[in-house]
mmCIF file of N, CA, C and O in Angstrom:
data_model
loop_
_atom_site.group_PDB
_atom_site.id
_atom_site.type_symbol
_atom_site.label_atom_id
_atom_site.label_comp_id
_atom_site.label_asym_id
_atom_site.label_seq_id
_atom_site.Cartn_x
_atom_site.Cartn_y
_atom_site.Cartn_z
ATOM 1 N N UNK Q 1 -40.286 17.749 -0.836
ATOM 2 C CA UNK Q 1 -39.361 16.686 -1.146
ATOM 3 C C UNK Q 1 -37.949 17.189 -0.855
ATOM 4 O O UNK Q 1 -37.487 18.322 -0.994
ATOM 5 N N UNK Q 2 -37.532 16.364 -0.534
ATOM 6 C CA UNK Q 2 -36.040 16.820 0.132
ATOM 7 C C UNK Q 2 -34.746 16.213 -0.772
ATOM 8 O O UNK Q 2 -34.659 15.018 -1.053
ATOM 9 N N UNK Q 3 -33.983 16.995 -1.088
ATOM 10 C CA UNK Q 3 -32.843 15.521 -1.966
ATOM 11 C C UNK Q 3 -31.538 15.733 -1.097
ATOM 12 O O UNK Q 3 -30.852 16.747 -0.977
ATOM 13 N N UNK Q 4 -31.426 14.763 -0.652
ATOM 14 C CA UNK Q 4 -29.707 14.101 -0.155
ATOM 15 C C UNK Q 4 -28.637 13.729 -1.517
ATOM 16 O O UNK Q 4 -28.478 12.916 -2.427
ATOM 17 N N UNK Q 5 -27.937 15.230 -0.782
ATOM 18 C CA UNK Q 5 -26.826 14.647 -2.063
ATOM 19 C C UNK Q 5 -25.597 13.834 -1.134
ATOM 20 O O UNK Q 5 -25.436 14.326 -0.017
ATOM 21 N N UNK Q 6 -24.825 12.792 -1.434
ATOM 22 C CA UNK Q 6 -23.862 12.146 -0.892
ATOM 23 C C UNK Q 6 -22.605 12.410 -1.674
ATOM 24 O O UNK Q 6 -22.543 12.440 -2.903
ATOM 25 N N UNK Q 7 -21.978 12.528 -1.145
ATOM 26 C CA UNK Q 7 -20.167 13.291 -1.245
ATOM 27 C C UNK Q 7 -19.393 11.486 -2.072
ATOM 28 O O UNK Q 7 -19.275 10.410 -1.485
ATOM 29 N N UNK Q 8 -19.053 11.792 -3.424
ATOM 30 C CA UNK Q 8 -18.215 10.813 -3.599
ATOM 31 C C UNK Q 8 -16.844 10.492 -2.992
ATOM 32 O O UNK Q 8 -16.089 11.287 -3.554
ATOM 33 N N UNK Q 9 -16.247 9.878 -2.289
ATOM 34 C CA UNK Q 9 -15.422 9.675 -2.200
ATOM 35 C C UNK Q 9 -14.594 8.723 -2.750
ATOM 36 O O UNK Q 9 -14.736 7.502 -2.683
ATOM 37 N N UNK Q 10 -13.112 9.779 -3.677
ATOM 38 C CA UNK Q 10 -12.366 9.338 -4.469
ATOM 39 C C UNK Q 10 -11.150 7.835 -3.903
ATOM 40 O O UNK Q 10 -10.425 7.702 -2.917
ATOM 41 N N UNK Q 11 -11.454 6.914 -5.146
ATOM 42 C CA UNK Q 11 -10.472 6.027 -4.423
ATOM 43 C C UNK Q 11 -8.798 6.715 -3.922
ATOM 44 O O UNK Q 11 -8.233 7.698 -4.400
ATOM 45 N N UNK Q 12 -8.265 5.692 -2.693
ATOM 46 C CA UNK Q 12 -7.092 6.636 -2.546
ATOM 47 C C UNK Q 12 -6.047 5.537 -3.129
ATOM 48 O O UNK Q 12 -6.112 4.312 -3.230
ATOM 49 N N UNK Q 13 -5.007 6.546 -3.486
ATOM 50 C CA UNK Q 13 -3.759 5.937 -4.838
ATOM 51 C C UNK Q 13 -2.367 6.142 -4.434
ATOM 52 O O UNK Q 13 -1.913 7.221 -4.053
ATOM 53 N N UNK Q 14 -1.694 5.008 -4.541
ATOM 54 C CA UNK Q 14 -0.616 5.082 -3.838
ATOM 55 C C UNK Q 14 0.429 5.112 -4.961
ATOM 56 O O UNK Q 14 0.260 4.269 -5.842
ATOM 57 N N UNK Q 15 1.402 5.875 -5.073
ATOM 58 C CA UNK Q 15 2.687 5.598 -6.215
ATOM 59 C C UNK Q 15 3.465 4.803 -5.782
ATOM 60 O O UNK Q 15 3.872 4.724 -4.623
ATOM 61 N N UNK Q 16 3.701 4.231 -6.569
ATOM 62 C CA UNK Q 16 4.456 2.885 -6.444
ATOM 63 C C UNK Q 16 5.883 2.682 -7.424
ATOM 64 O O UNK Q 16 5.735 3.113 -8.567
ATOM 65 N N UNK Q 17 7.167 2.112 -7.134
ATOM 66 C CA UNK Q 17 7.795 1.619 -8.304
ATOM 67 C C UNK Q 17 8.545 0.576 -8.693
ATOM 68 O O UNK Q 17 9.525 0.290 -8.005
ATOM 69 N N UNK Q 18 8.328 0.036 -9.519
ATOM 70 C CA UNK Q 18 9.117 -1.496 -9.466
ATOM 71 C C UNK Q 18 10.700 -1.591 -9.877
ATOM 72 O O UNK Q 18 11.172 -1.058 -10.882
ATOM 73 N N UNK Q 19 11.425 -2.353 -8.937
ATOM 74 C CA UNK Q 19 12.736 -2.194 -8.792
ATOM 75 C C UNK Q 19 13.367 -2.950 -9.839
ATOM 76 O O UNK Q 19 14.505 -2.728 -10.253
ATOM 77 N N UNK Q 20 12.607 -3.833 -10.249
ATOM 78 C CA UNK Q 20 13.059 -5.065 -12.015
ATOM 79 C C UNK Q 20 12.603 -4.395 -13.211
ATOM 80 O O UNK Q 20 13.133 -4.975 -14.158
ATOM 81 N N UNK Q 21 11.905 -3.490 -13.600
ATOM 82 C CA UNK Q 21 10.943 -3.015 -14.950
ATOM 83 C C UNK Q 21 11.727 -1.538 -14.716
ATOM 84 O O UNK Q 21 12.340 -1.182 -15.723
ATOM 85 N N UNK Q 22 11.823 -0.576 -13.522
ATOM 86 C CA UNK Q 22 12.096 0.264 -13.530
ATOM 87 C C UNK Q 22 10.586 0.851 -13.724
ATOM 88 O O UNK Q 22 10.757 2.013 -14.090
ATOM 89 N N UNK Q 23 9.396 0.626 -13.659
ATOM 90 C CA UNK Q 23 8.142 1.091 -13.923
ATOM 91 C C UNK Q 23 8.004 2.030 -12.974
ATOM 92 O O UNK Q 23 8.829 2.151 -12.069
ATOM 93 N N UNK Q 24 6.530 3.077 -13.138
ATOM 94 C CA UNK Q 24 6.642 4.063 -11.754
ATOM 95 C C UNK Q 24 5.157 4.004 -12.429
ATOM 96 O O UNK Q 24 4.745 4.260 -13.560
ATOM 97 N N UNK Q 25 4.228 3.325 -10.619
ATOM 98 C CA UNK Q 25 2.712 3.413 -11.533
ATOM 99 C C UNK Q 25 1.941 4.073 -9.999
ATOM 100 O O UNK Q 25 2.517 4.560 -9.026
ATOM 101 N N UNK Q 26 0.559 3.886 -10.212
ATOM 102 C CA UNK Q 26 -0.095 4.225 -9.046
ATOM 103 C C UNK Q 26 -0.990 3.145 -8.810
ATOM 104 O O UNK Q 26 -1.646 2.690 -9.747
ATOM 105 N N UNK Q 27 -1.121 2.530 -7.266
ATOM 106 C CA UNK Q 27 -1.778 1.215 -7.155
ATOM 107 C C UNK Q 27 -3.664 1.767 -6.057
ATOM 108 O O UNK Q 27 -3.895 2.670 -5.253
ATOM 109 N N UNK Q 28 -4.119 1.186 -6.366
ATOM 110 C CA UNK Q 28 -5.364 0.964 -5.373
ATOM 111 C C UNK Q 28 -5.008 0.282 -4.481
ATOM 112 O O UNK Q 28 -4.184 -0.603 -4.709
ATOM 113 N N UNK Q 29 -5.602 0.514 -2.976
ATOM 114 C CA UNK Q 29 -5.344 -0.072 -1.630
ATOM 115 C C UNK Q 29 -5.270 -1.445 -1.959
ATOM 116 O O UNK Q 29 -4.558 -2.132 -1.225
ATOM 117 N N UNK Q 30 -5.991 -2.131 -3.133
ATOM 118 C CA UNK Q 30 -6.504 -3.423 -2.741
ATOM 119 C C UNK Q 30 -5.481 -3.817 -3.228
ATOM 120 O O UNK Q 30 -5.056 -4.901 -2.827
ATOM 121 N N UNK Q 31 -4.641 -2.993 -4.380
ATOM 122 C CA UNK Q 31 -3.647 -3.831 -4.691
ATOM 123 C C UNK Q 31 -2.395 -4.285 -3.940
ATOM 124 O O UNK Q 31 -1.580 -5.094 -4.383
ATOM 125 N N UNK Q 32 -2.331 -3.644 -2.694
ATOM 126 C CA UNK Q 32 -1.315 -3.473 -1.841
ATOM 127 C C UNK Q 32 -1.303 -4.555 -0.598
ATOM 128 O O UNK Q 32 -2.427 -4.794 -0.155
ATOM 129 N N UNK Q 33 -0.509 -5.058 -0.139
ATOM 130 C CA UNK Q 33 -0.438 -5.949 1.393
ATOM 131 C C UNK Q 33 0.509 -5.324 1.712
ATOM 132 O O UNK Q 33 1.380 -4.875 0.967
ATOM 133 N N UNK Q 34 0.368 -5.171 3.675
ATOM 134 C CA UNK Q 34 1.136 -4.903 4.459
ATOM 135 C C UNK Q 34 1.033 -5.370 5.660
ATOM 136 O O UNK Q 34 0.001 -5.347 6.332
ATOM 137 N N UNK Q 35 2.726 -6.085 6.194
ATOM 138 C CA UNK Q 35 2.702 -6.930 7.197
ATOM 139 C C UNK Q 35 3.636 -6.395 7.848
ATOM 140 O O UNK Q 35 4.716 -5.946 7.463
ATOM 141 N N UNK Q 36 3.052 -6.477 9.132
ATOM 142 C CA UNK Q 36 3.725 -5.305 10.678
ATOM 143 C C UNK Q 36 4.192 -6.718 11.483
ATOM 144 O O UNK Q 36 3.476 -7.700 11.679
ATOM 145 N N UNK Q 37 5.224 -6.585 11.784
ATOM 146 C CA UNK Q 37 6.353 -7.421 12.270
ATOM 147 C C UNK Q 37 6.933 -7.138 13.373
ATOM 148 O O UNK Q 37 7.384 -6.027 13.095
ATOM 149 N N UNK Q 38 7.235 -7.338 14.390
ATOM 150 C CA UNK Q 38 7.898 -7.295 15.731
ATOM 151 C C UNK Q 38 9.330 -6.138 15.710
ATOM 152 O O UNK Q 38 9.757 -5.382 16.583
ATOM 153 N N UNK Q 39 9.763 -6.399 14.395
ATOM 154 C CA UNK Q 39 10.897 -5.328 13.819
ATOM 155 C C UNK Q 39 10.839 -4.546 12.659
ATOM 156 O O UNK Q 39 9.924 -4.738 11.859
ATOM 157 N N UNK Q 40 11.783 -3.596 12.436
ATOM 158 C CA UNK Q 40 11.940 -3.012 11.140
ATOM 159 C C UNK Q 40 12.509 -4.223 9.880
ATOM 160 O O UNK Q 40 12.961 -4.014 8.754
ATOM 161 N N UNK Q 41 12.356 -5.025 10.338
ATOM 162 C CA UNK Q 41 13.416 -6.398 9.443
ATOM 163 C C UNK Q 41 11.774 -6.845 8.695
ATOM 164 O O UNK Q 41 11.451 -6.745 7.512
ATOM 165 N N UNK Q 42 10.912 -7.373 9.916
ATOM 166 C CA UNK Q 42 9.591 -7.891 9.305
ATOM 167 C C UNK Q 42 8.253 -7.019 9.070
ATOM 168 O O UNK Q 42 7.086 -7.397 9.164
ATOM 169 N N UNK Q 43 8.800 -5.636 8.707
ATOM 170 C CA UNK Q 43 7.488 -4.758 8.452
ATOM 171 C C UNK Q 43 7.381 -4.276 7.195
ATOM 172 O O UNK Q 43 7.855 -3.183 6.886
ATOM 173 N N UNK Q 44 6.755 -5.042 6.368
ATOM 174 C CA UNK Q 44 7.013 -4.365 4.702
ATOM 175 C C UNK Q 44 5.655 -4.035 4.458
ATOM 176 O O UNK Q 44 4.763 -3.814 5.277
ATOM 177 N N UNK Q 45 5.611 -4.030 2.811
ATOM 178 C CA UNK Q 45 4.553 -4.069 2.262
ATOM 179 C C UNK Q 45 5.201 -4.608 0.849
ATOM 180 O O UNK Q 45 6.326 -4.974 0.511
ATOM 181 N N UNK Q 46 3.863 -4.468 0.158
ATOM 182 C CA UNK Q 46 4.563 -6.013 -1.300
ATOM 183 C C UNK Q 46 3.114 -5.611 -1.841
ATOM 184 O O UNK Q 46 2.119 -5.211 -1.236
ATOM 185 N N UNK Q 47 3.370 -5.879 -3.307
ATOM 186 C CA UNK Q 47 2.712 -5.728 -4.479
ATOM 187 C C UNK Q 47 3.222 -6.286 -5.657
ATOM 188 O O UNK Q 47 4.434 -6.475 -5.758
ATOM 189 N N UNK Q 48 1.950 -6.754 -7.137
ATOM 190 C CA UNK Q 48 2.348 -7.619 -8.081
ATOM 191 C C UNK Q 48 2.965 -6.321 -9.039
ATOM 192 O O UNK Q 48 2.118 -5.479 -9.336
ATOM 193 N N UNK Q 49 4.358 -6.088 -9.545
ATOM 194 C CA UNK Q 49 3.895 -4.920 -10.643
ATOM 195 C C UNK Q 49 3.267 -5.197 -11.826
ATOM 196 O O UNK Q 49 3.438 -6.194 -12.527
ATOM 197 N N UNK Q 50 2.085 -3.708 -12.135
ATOM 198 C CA UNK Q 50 0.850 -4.368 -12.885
ATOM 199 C C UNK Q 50 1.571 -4.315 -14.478
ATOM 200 O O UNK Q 50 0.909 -4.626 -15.468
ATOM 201 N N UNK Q 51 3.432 -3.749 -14.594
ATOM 202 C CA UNK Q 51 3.714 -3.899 -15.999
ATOM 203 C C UNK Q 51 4.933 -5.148 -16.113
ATOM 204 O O UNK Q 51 5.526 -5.215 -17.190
ATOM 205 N N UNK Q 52 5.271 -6.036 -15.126
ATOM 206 C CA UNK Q 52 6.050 -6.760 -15.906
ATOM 207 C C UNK Q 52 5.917 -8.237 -14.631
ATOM 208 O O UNK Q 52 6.759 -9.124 -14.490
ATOM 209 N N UNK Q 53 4.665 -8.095 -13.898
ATOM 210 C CA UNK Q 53 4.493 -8.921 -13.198
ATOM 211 C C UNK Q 53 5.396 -9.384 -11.781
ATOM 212 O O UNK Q 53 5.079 -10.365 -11.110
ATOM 213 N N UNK Q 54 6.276 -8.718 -11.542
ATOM 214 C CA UNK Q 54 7.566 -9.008 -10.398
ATOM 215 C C UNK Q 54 6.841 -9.266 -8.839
ATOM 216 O O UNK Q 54 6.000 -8.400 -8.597
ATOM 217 N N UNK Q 55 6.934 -9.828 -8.239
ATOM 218 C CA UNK Q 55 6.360 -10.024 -7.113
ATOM 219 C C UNK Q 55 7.467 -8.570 -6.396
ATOM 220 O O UNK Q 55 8.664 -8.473 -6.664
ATOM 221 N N UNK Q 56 6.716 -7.601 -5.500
ATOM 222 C CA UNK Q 56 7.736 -6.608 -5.058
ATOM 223 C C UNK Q 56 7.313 -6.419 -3.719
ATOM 224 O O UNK Q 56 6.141 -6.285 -3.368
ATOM 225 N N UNK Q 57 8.338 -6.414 -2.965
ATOM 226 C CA UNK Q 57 8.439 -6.405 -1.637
ATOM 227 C C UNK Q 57 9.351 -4.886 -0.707
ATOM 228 O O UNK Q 57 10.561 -4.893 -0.931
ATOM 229 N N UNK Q 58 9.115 -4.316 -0.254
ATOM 230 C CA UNK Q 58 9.754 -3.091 0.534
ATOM 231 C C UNK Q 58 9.924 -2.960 1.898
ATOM 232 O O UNK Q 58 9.413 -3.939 2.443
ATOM 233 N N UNK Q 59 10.345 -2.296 2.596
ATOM 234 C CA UNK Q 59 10.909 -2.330 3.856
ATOM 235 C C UNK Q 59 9.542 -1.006 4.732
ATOM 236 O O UNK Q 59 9.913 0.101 4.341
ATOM 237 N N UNK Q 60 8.799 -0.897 5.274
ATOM 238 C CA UNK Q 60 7.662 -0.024 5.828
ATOM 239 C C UNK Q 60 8.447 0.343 6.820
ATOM 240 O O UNK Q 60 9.228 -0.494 7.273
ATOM 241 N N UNK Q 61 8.409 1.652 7.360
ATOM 242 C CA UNK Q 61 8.677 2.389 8.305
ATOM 243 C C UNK Q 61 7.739 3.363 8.965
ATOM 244 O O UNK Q 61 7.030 3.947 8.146
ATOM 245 N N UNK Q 62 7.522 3.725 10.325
ATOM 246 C CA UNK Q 62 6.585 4.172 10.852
ATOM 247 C C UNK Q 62 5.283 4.445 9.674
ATOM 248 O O UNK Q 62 4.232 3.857 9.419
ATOM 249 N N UNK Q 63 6.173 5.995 8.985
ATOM 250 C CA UNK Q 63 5.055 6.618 8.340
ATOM 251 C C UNK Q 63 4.338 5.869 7.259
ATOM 252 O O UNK Q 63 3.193 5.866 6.804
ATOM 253 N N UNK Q 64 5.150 5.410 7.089
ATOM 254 C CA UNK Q 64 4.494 4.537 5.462
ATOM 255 C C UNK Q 64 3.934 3.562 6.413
ATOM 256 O O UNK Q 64 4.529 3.950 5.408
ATOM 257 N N UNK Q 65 3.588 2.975 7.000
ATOM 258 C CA UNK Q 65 2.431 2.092 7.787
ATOM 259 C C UNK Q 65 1.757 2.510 8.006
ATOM 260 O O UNK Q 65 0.754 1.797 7.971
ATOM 261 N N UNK Q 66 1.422 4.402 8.571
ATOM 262 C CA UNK Q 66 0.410 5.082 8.826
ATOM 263 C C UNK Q 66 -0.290 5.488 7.828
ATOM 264 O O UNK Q 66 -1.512 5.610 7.914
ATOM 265 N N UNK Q 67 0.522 5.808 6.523
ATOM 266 C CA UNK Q 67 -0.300 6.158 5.543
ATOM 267 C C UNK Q 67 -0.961 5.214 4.865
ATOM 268 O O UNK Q 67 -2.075 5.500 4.425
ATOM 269 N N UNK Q 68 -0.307 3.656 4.605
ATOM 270 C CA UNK Q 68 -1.088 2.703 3.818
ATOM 271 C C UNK Q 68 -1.949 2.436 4.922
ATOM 272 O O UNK Q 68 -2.698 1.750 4.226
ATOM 273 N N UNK Q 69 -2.497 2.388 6.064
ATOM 274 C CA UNK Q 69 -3.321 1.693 7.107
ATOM 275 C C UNK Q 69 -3.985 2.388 6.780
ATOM 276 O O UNK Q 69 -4.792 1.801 6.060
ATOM 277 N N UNK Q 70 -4.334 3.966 6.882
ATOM 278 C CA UNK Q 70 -5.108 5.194 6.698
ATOM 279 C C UNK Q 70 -6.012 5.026 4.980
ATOM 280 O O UNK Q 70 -7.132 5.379 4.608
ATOM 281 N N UNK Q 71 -4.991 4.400 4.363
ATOM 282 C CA UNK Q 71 -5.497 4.256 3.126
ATOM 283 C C UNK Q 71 -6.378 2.842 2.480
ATOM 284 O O UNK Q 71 -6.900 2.590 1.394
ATOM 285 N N UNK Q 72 -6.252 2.258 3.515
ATOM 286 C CA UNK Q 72 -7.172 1.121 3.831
ATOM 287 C C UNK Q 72 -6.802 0.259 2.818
ATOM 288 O O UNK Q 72 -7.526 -0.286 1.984
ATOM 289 N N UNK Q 73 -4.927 0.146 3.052
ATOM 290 C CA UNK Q 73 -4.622 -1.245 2.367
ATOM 291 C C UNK Q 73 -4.743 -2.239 3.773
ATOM 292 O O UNK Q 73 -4.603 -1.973 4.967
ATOM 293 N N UNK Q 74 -5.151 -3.824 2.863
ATOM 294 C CA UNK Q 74 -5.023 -5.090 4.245
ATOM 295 C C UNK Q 74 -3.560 -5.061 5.081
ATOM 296 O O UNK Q 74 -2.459 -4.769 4.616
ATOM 297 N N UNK Q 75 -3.853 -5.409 6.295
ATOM 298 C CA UNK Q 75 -2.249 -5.380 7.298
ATOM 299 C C UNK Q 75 -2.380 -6.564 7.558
ATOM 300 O O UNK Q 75 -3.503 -7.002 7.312
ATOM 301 N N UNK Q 76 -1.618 -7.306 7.989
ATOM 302 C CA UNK Q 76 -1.539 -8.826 8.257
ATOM 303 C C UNK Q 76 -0.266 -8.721 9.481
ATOM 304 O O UNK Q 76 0.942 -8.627 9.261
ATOM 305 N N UNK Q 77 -1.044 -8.777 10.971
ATOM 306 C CA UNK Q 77 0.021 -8.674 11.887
ATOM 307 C C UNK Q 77 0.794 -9.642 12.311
ATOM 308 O O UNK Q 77 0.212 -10.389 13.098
ATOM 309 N N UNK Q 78 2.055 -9.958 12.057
ATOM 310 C CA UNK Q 78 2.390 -10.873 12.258
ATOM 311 C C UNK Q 78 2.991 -11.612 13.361
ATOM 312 O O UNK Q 78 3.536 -10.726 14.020
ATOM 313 N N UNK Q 79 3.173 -12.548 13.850
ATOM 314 C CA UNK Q 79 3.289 -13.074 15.322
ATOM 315 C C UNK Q 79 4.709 -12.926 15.522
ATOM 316 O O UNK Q 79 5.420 -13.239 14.567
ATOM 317 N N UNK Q 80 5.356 -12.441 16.753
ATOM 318 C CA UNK Q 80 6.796 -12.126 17.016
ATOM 319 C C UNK Q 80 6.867 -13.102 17.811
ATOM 320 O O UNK Q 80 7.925 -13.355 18.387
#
């Protein structure tokens, strides 16, 4: 008899902080959207904060698109 062990892989966690609460939390991919835009004007990402509810929106730049894509938050490409 043979046993297969399979490797958990840990969810990946992004720190996050909200600019109205002043909160500093860590989100799951799912909690995250990111939309790639023709410019640095329309490439953010946005999240609900999970302590005072603020809809929050940020400005994405190269790396931070590579790392949330890598981290398998949704991208939503948007039409230029």
């Amino acid at each position: 008899m043979t046993q297969t062990m399979t490797a958990a892989v840990a969810p990946v966690l992004f720190k996050a902080g909200c600019p109205d609460c002043r909160s500093r939390f860590e989100l799951a991919a799912e909690a995250l959207r990111l939309a790639i835009g023709g410019s640095r004007r329309t490439t953010f990402y946005s999240f609900t904060c999970p302590e005072c509810g603020s809809a929050v929106r940020k400005p994405a730049g190269e790396r931070i698109v590579e790392l949330l894509t890598r981290g398998g938050v949704r991208t939503l490409r948007l039409a230029t």
